[in-house]
Coordinates of C-alpha atoms and ligand atoms in Angstrom, one line a residue:
M16 CA 75.6 -102.3 163.1
S17 CA 77.5 -100.7 165.9
H18 CA 76.1 -97.8 167.9
S19 CA 78.7 -95.4 166.6
L20 CA 77.7 -96.2 163.0
S21 CA 74.0 -95.5 163.5
E22 CA 74.9 -92.4 165.4
Y23 CA 77.2 -91.2 162.7
L24 CA 74.4 -91.7 160.1
H25 CA 72.0 -89.8 162.2
E26 CA 74.2 -86.9 163.1
N27 CA 75.3 -86.4 159.5
R28 CA 71.9 -86.6 157.8
D29 CA 71.7 -82.9 157.0
R30 CA 75.3 -82.8 155.6
F31 CA 74.6 -85.8 153.5
E32 CA 71.5 -84.1 152.0
K33 CA 73.4 -81.0 151.4
E34 CA 76.2 -82.8 149.5
L35 CA 73.6 -84.8 147.6
G36 CA 72.2 -81.4 146.5
E37 CA 75.7 -80.4 145.2
F38 CA 76.0 -83.6 143.3
L39 CA 72.6 -83.1 141.7
A40 CA 73.4 -79.5 140.7
I41 CA 75.9 -80.7 138.2
P42 CA 74.1 -81.1 134.8
S43 CA 75.8 -84.3 133.8
V44 CA 73.6 -85.0 130.7
S45 CA 75.6 -87.5 128.7
T46 CA 73.4 -87.2 125.5
E47 CA 74.1 -83.5 125.0
S48 CA 77.5 -82.4 123.8
R49 CA 77.1 -78.9 125.3
H50 CA 77.2 -80.6 128.7
S51 CA 80.4 -82.6 128.1
K52 CA 82.4 -80.3 130.5
D53 CA 79.8 -80.8 133.2
V54 CA 79.9 -84.6 132.7
E55 CA 83.7 -84.5 133.2
H56 CA 83.3 -82.2 136.3
C57 CA 80.8 -84.6 137.7
A58 CA 83.2 -87.6 137.3
E59 CA 85.8 -85.4 139.3
W60 CA 83.1 -84.7 141.9
V61 CA 82.4 -88.4 142.4
G62 CA 86.2 -89.2 142.6
E63 CA 86.8 -86.3 145.1
H64 CA 84.0 -87.4 147.3
L65 CA 85.1 -91.0 147.3
R66 CA 88.6 -89.8 148.4
R67 CA 87.0 -87.6 151.1
A68 CA 85.1 -90.7 152.3
G69 CA 88.4 -92.4 152.9
V70 CA 88.4 -94.8 150.0
G71 CA 91.9 -96.1 149.4
T72 CA 92.5 -95.5 145.7
V73 CA 90.5 -93.4 143.3
E74 CA 91.1 -92.9 139.6
I75 CA 89.2 -91.1 136.8
V76 CA 89.8 -93.2 133.7
K77 CA 89.6 -91.4 130.4
T78 CA 87.8 -93.1 127.5
D79 CA 87.0 -92.0 124.0
G80 CA 83.7 -91.0 125.5
K81 CA 82.9 -90.0 129.1
P82 CA 85.3 -90.8 132.0
I83 CA 84.8 -93.8 134.3
V84 CA 85.4 -93.4 138.0
V85 CA 87.2 -96.4 139.4
A86 CA 87.9 -96.8 143.1
E87 CA 89.1 -99.5 145.4
H88 CA 89.2 -100.1 149.1
I89 CA 91.0 -103.3 149.8
V90 CA 91.2 -104.3 153.4
N91 CA 92.5 -107.8 153.0
P92 CA 92.6 -109.8 149.8
D93 CA 91.3 -112.9 151.6
L94 CA 88.0 -111.2 152.4
P95 CA 85.1 -111.2 149.9
T96 CA 85.1 -108.4 147.4
L97 CA 82.1 -106.5 146.2
L98 CA 82.1 -104.5 143.0
V99 CA 79.6 -101.6 143.0
Y100 CA 78.4 -100.3 139.7
G101 CA 76.4 -97.1 139.1
H102 CA 76.2 -94.1 136.8
Y103 CA 76.7 -90.4 137.3
D104 CA 75.2 -89.4 133.9
V105 CA 71.6 -88.3 133.6
Q106 CA 68.9 -87.9 130.9
P107 CA 68.1 -84.6 129.4
V108 CA 65.5 -82.4 131.2
D109 CA 63.2 -81.5 128.4
P110 CA 60.4 -80.5 128.4
V111 CA 62.0 -78.2 131.0
E112 CA 58.9 -76.0 131.3
L113 CA 57.1 -78.8 133.1
W114 CA 59.4 -78.9 136.0
E115 CA 58.0 -77.3 139.2
S116 CA 61.5 -76.4 140.4
P117 CA 64.7 -76.1 138.3
P118 CA 66.0 -79.6 137.3
F119 CA 69.5 -78.9 138.5
E120 CA 68.6 -77.3 141.8
A121 CA 67.8 -79.9 144.4
T122 CA 64.5 -78.8 146.0
V123 CA 62.9 -80.6 149.0
R124 CA 59.1 -80.8 149.1
D125 CA 57.2 -83.2 151.4
G126 CA 60.3 -85.1 152.4
C127 CA 61.3 -85.7 148.8
V128 CA 64.2 -84.2 146.8
F129 CA 63.3 -83.1 143.3
A130 CA 66.1 -82.9 140.7
R131 CA 67.3 -84.7 137.5
G132 CA 69.3 -87.7 138.7
S133 CA 67.8 -87.8 142.2
N134 CA 66.8 -91.4 141.7
D135 CA 68.4 -92.4 138.4
D136 CA 71.1 -92.7 139.4
K137 CA 73.1 -90.1 141.2
G138 CA 71.0 -90.3 144.4
Q139 CA 71.6 -94.0 144.6
V140 CA 75.3 -93.7 143.8
H141 CA 75.6 -91.2 146.6
M142 CA 74.1 -93.7 149.0
H143 CA 77.1 -96.0 148.3
I144 CA 79.6 -93.1 148.8
K145 CA 78.0 -92.2 152.2
A146 CA 77.8 -95.8 153.4
L147 CA 81.5 -96.2 152.8
E148 CA 82.2 -92.9 154.5
A149 CA 80.2 -93.9 157.5
R150 CA 82.2 -97.1 157.9
L151 CA 85.5 -95.5 157.3
K152 CA 85.1 -92.3 159.3
T153 CA 83.7 -94.0 162.4
G154 CA 86.6 -96.5 162.5
V155 CA 84.0 -99.3 162.3
G156 CA 85.9 -100.2 159.2
M157 CA 85.2 -102.5 156.3
P158 CA 84.6 -106.2 156.7
V159 CA 84.8 -106.7 152.9
N160 CA 86.8 -105.2 150.1
V161 CA 84.9 -102.8 147.8
K162 CA 85.6 -101.7 144.3
L163 CA 83.5 -99.2 142.4
V164 CA 82.9 -98.5 138.8
I165 CA 80.8 -95.4 138.3
E166 CA 80.3 -94.6 134.6
G167 CA 79.1 -91.6 132.6
E168 CA 77.5 -93.3 129.6
E169 CA 74.7 -95.5 131.0
E170 CA 72.0 -93.3 129.5
I171 CA 73.6 -93.6 126.1
G172 CA 74.1 -97.3 126.1
S173 CA 77.4 -97.8 128.1
V174 CA 79.3 -97.3 124.9
H175 CA 82.9 -97.7 126.3
L176 CA 82.2 -99.8 129.4
E177 CA 82.3 -103.3 127.9
A178 CA 85.9 -102.8 126.6
F179 CA 86.9 -101.2 129.8
L180 CA 85.6 -104.1 131.9
R181 CA 87.2 -106.7 129.7
E182 CA 90.6 -105.0 129.7
N183 CA 90.5 -104.5 133.4
A184 CA 88.9 -107.8 134.4
Q185 CA 91.9 -108.7 136.6
R186 CA 92.0 -105.4 138.4
L187 CA 88.2 -105.5 139.0
A188 CA 88.0 -109.1 140.0
C189 CA 85.3 -109.6 142.6
D190 CA 83.0 -112.1 144.2
A191 CA 79.7 -110.3 143.5
V192 CA 78.4 -107.1 141.8
V193 CA 76.0 -104.7 143.6
I194 CA 74.0 -102.2 141.6
S195 CA 71.6 -99.6 142.9
D196 CA 69.9 -98.3 139.8
T197 CA 66.4 -99.9 140.1
G198 CA 63.3 -99.2 142.1
M199 CA 61.0 -100.3 144.9
L200 CA 57.7 -101.9 144.4
G201 CA 55.8 -99.5 146.6
P202 CA 56.5 -96.8 149.2
D203 CA 58.2 -98.4 152.2
I204 CA 58.5 -101.8 150.4
P205 CA 62.2 -102.7 150.2
S206 CA 62.8 -104.6 147.0
I207 CA 65.4 -106.9 145.5
G208 CA 65.6 -106.9 141.7
I209 CA 65.8 -110.4 140.1
G210 CA 65.2 -109.5 136.5
L211 CA 65.5 -106.8 133.8
R212 CA 64.1 -106.6 130.4
G213 CA 66.4 -106.3 127.4
L214 CA 66.2 -103.8 124.6
A215 CA 66.2 -103.5 120.8
Y216 CA 66.0 -99.8 119.7
L217 CA 65.6 -99.0 116.0
E218 CA 64.7 -96.0 113.8
V219 CA 62.4 -96.4 110.8
F220 CA 62.8 -93.9 107.9
V221 CA 60.2 -93.5 105.2
D222 CA 61.2 -91.4 102.3
G223 CA 58.7 -90.3 99.5
P224 CA 59.1 -87.4 97.1
S225 CA 62.4 -85.6 96.9
G226 CA 61.0 -82.6 98.7
D227 CA 57.8 -81.4 100.5
L228 CA 55.0 -81.0 98.0
H229 CA 51.9 -78.8 97.8
S230 CA 49.2 -81.2 99.1
G231 CA 46.7 -79.8 96.7
S232 CA 48.8 -80.2 93.6
Y233 CA 50.0 -83.6 94.5
G234 CA 47.9 -85.0 97.4
G235 CA 46.1 -88.2 96.3
A236 CA 48.5 -88.9 93.5
V237 CA 51.7 -89.3 95.5
V238 CA 52.1 -91.7 98.4
N239 CA 52.3 -89.8 101.7
P240 CA 55.3 -90.9 103.8
A241 CA 53.6 -90.0 107.1
L242 CA 50.6 -92.2 106.3
A243 CA 52.8 -94.9 105.0
L244 CA 54.7 -94.9 108.3
A245 CA 51.5 -94.9 110.3
E246 CA 50.3 -98.0 108.3
I247 CA 53.6 -99.8 109.0
L248 CA 53.5 -99.0 112.7
T249 CA 49.9 -100.0 113.2
A250 CA 50.6 -103.3 111.5
L251 CA 53.2 -104.2 114.2
K252 CA 50.5 -105.2 116.7
D253 CA 47.2 -107.0 116.4
E254 CA 43.9 -106.3 118.2
S255 CA 44.9 -108.5 121.1
G256 CA 48.0 -106.4 121.7
R257 CA 50.4 -109.0 120.4
V258 CA 53.4 -108.1 118.4
T259 CA 53.0 -109.4 114.8
I260 CA 56.7 -109.7 113.9
P261 CA 57.2 -113.3 112.7
G262 CA 59.3 -115.2 115.2
F263 CA 59.1 -112.4 117.9
Y264 CA 57.8 -114.7 120.6
D265 CA 59.7 -117.8 119.7
R266 CA 62.2 -117.6 122.5
V267 CA 60.0 -116.1 125.2
R268 CA 59.9 -118.3 128.2
P269 CA 56.3 -119.2 129.3
I270 CA 55.4 -117.9 132.8
T271 CA 55.6 -120.8 135.3
D272 CA 53.0 -121.5 138.0
E273 CA 55.5 -120.7 140.6
E274 CA 56.3 -117.3 139.1
R275 CA 52.5 -116.5 138.8
E276 CA 52.0 -117.4 142.4
A277 CA 54.9 -115.2 143.5
L278 CA 53.5 -112.3 141.4
N279 CA 50.0 -112.7 142.8
A280 CA 51.4 -112.6 146.4
L281 CA 53.1 -109.2 145.8
P282 CA 51.5 -106.1 147.4
F283 CA 51.0 -104.4 144.0
D284 CA 48.3 -101.8 143.8
E285 CA 47.1 -101.7 140.2
D286 CA 44.9 -98.6 140.8
E287 CA 47.8 -96.7 142.2
F288 CA 49.9 -97.8 139.3
R289 CA 47.3 -96.5 136.9
A290 CA 46.9 -93.2 138.8
E291 CA 50.7 -92.8 138.7
T292 CA 50.6 -92.8 134.9
G293 CA 47.6 -90.5 134.6
A294 CA 46.2 -92.7 131.8
V295 CA 42.5 -93.2 131.7
S296 CA 43.0 -97.0 131.9
L297 CA 45.7 -99.5 131.5
G298 CA 46.1 -101.7 128.4
G299 CA 48.4 -104.3 126.9
E300 CA 48.6 -107.9 125.7
A301 CA 45.4 -109.8 126.3
G302 CA 45.5 -112.6 128.8
Y303 CA 48.2 -111.1 131.0
S304 CA 48.1 -109.1 134.2
T305 CA 49.9 -105.7 134.5
L306 CA 53.0 -107.2 136.3
E307 CA 53.1 -110.0 133.8
R308 CA 53.1 -107.5 131.0
L309 CA 55.8 -105.4 132.6
W310 CA 58.1 -108.2 133.8
Y311 CA 57.6 -111.4 131.9
R312 CA 56.3 -110.3 128.4
P313 CA 58.1 -108.3 125.8
A314 CA 56.7 -104.9 124.7
L315 CA 56.9 -102.8 121.5
D316 CA 56.6 -99.0 121.8
V317 CA 56.9 -96.0 119.5
N318 CA 59.1 -93.5 121.4
G319 CA 58.7 -90.7 118.9
M320 CA 57.6 -89.8 115.4
I321 CA 58.7 -86.9 113.2
S322 CA 57.1 -85.8 110.0
G323 CA 55.7 -82.9 108.0
F324 CA 54.3 -79.6 109.3
T325 CA 53.9 -79.3 113.1
G326 CA 53.9 -75.5 113.4
E327 CA 51.1 -73.1 114.3
G328 CA 47.9 -73.2 112.2
A329 CA 47.5 -75.1 109.0
K330 CA 49.9 -75.5 106.1
T331 CA 48.9 -77.6 103.2
V332 CA 51.9 -79.9 102.6
L333 CA 52.6 -83.5 101.7
P334 CA 55.8 -84.2 103.6
A335 CA 58.8 -85.8 101.9
H336 CA 59.9 -87.8 104.9
A337 CA 58.7 -89.5 108.1
R338 CA 60.5 -91.3 110.8
A339 CA 59.8 -93.1 114.0
K340 CA 61.9 -94.4 116.9
V341 CA 60.8 -97.8 118.0
S342 CA 61.9 -99.7 121.0
M343 CA 61.2 -103.3 122.0
R344 CA 61.7 -104.4 125.6
L345 CA 62.8 -108.0 125.6
V346 CA 62.5 -110.9 128.1
P347 CA 64.6 -114.1 128.5
D348 CA 65.6 -115.8 126.1
Q349 CA 65.0 -113.2 123.3
D350 CA 68.2 -112.1 121.5
P351 CA 68.4 -108.4 120.8
N352 CA 70.4 -108.8 117.6
E353 CA 67.9 -111.5 116.3
I354 CA 64.9 -109.3 117.2
A355 CA 66.5 -106.3 115.5
E356 CA 66.9 -108.5 112.4
L357 CA 63.4 -109.9 112.5
F358 CA 62.0 -106.3 112.9
S359 CA 64.0 -104.9 110.0
R360 CA 63.0 -107.7 107.7
Y361 CA 59.3 -107.4 108.6
I362 CA 59.3 -103.6 108.2
R363 CA 60.7 -104.1 104.7
D364 CA 57.8 -106.5 104.0
L365 CA 55.3 -104.1 105.3
A366 CA 56.6 -101.1 103.2
P367 CA 53.9 -99.9 100.8
D368 CA 54.8 -99.1 97.1
G369 CA 55.7 -95.5 96.4
V370 CA 58.1 -94.9 99.3
R371 CA 61.6 -96.1 100.3
V372 CA 61.7 -97.6 103.8
T373 CA 65.0 -98.1 105.7
V374 CA 65.7 -99.2 109.2
K375 CA 68.7 -98.4 111.4
A376 CA 69.5 -100.1 114.7
L377 CA 70.4 -97.6 117.4
H378 CA 71.2 -99.8 120.4
G379 CA 70.3 -102.9 122.3
G380 CA 70.8 -105.0 125.4
W381 CA 70.1 -108.5 126.6
P382 CA 67.4 -109.4 129.1
W383 CA 68.4 -110.8 132.4
A384 CA 67.0 -113.0 135.1
A385 CA 68.9 -113.6 138.4
N386 CA 69.6 -116.9 140.0
P387 CA 68.5 -115.9 143.5
E388 CA 70.1 -119.0 145.0
S389 CA 73.3 -117.1 146.0
P390 CA 73.6 -116.3 149.7
L391 CA 74.2 -112.7 148.5
F392 CA 70.4 -112.4 148.2
D393 CA 69.9 -113.5 151.8
A394 CA 72.5 -111.0 152.9
A395 CA 70.6 -108.2 151.0
A396 CA 67.3 -109.4 152.4
A397 CA 68.7 -109.2 156.0
A398 CA 70.3 -105.8 155.5
L399 CA 67.0 -104.4 154.0
K400 CA 65.0 -105.9 156.8
R401 CA 67.2 -104.3 159.4
A402 CA 67.1 -100.8 157.7
F403 CA 63.4 -100.8 156.7
G404 CA 61.9 -103.0 159.4
R405 CA 60.2 -105.3 157.0
E406 CA 60.9 -108.3 154.7
P407 CA 61.8 -107.3 151.2
V408 CA 60.0 -108.4 148.1
Y409 CA 61.6 -109.9 145.0
V410 CA 60.8 -107.9 141.8
R411 CA 61.7 -107.8 138.2
E412 CA 62.0 -104.6 136.4
G413 CA 60.5 -103.5 133.1
G414 CA 63.6 -101.3 132.4
S415 CA 67.0 -102.3 131.2
I416 CA 70.6 -102.2 132.4
P417 CA 72.3 -103.8 129.4
I418 CA 75.6 -104.2 131.1
V419 CA 74.3 -106.6 133.8
P420 CA 74.6 -109.9 131.9
L421 CA 78.1 -108.9 131.0
F422 CA 79.1 -108.4 134.7
E423 CA 78.0 -112.0 135.3
E424 CA 79.9 -113.3 132.4
I425 CA 83.2 -111.4 133.1
F426 CA 83.3 -111.8 136.9
E427 CA 81.6 -115.2 137.1
G428 CA 79.6 -114.1 140.1
P429 CA 76.1 -113.0 141.1
V430 CA 74.7 -109.6 140.5
L431 CA 72.5 -108.0 143.1
L432 CA 70.0 -105.2 142.2
L433 CA 69.6 -103.3 145.4
G434 CA 67.4 -100.4 144.2
F435 CA 65.8 -97.6 146.1
A436 CA 64.0 -95.5 143.4
P437 CA 60.4 -94.7 144.3
P438 CA 57.5 -96.0 142.2
G439 CA 56.3 -93.0 140.1
G440 CA 59.7 -91.3 140.7
N441 CA 59.6 -89.7 137.2
A442 CA 63.0 -91.0 136.1
H443 CA 63.7 -89.6 132.6
A444 CA 60.7 -87.3 133.0
P445 CA 60.1 -83.8 134.5
N446 CA 60.0 -83.6 138.3
E447 CA 62.2 -86.6 139.0
W448 CA 62.3 -87.2 142.8
M449 CA 63.7 -89.4 145.5
S450 CA 62.3 -89.9 149.0
L451 CA 64.8 -88.7 151.6
S452 CA 63.8 -91.3 154.1
D453 CA 64.5 -94.0 151.5
Y454 CA 67.8 -92.3 150.7
H455 CA 68.8 -92.5 154.4
R456 CA 67.5 -96.1 154.8
G457 CA 69.4 -97.0 151.6
I458 CA 72.6 -95.7 153.1
E459 CA 72.0 -97.8 156.2
T460 CA 71.1 -100.9 154.1
I461 CA 74.4 -100.6 152.2
A462 CA 76.4 -100.0 155.4
R463 CA 74.8 -103.2 156.9
L464 CA 75.1 -105.2 153.7
Y465 CA 78.9 -105.5 154.1
D466 CA 78.5 -107.3 157.5
E467 CA 75.7 -109.5 156.2
V468 CA 77.9 -110.6 153.2
V469 CA 80.6 -111.6 155.7
H470 CA 78.1 -113.6 157.8
R471 CA 76.4 -115.4 154.9
G472 CA 79.1 -115.5 152.2
V473 CA 78.6 -114.7 148.5
Ligands
BES504 N1 67.9 -96.9 135.9 C1 67.5 -97.2 134.6 C2 67.2 -98.7 134.5 C3 65.8 -99.0 135.0 C4 64.7 -98.4 134.4 C5 65.7 -99.8 136.1 C6 63.4 -98.7 134.9 C7 64.4 -100.1 136.6 C8 63.3 -99.5 136.0 C9 68.6 -96.9 133.6 O1 69.3 -95.7 133.9 C10 68.0 -96.7 132.2 O2 67.3 -95.8 132.0 N2 68.3 -97.6 131.3 C11 67.9 -97.5 130.0 C12 68.8 -98.3 129.1 C13 69.1 -97.8 127.8 C14 69.5 -96.4 127.8 C15 70.0 -98.7 127.0 C16 66.4 -97.9 129.8 O3 65.9 -98.8 130.5 O4 65.8 -97.3 128.9
ZN505 ZN1 68.0 -94.0 133.2

């Protein structure tokens, strides 16, 4: 990286942080219709800042849902082309009373910026905007072509993105896809993502009597939907922590010796991980380590349950309904549609007499594992090493970015997960934060990646 580029990054640190604060102040919550104007405004903000950075063409594409920001900076069609994907939408802020500073007021404490979206994913999208700005404003220029697709529906399942990508496959043609929407293994440990879990998310409804009943007049003689639901849910796992759904593990790839060795060599601190969760101890499927459970094994979780009386004090009532939101994180080669089907069938088998049990699939996504053979991974490793001063580690992620396998399929090129979210960064939770030093080193990494891609190919 030339002298002028590093100087530019250094001299503009404060302004970058100020602009990041403006970006984070827009409440672009895609799940809440009351924020739909904010979501649109946020798309405009991203477009405007890409223009200001000097990016050639920028368009805000309307969809039946949230707008997609599409931009292109083409230097020379013969050069490699990177497609950057990210999202400007964020999760809701509830429970808002647990935030130490307002979620849409970027607040710096101890070198970290606290705000919804600071790491997932606005902070990381902003790194790409600033890396482009630095190259274009200093006249260092771009050694590669860059296209960007920044969507506003990632947190609600990328509803309109697939159709958009397929319809615009020609226009978006690229040699590789770069995504900064994942995390780092530890503080100061630059990380390259090589796997994501998939997802099958369903809701279970248990309906009993036609209305809530007096639990004295009817309790003991009418089946209680809340208890019926609890019975069903507890039957989904056995004492060893294994999921009991028939066929659930059929397609799960066994962990290879090589993979185990690589896992064991990682600087992963299990105590720190436990402390980060605040749980008294960790727990999961017997016979597997924490990283194996998170990265190589599927998981089943109850995300929420609703039933009966939850107000102050005691009210004697036998509820008419109970429901639960259940998610399953999937690993290669599990198929989200097949898993949803196996789950639904099994739930129907488990349903006790006296209640009606129905299941509705909410959304899903395929698991993904990278083929890290591509020189793109060496380019990323070199860029990270230069910005962070140490070799990166290769990590999988327990989370999901369902669109990733589709990128590989449509563009027939590698996908690089170049993520900078801190471990314990509270994504989707109160007090989400991003380390500012990682934010700046992230910008530098991206600005250097372009050169490394030219040197090493994709
Ligand atoms: N940035 C996350 C994906 C992620 C999560 C990467 C954890 C690494 C670790 C993304 O914004 C996200 O939250 N994805 C959802 C997908 C869902 C809404 C389809 C997820 O994983 O729950
Ligand atoms: Zn998210």
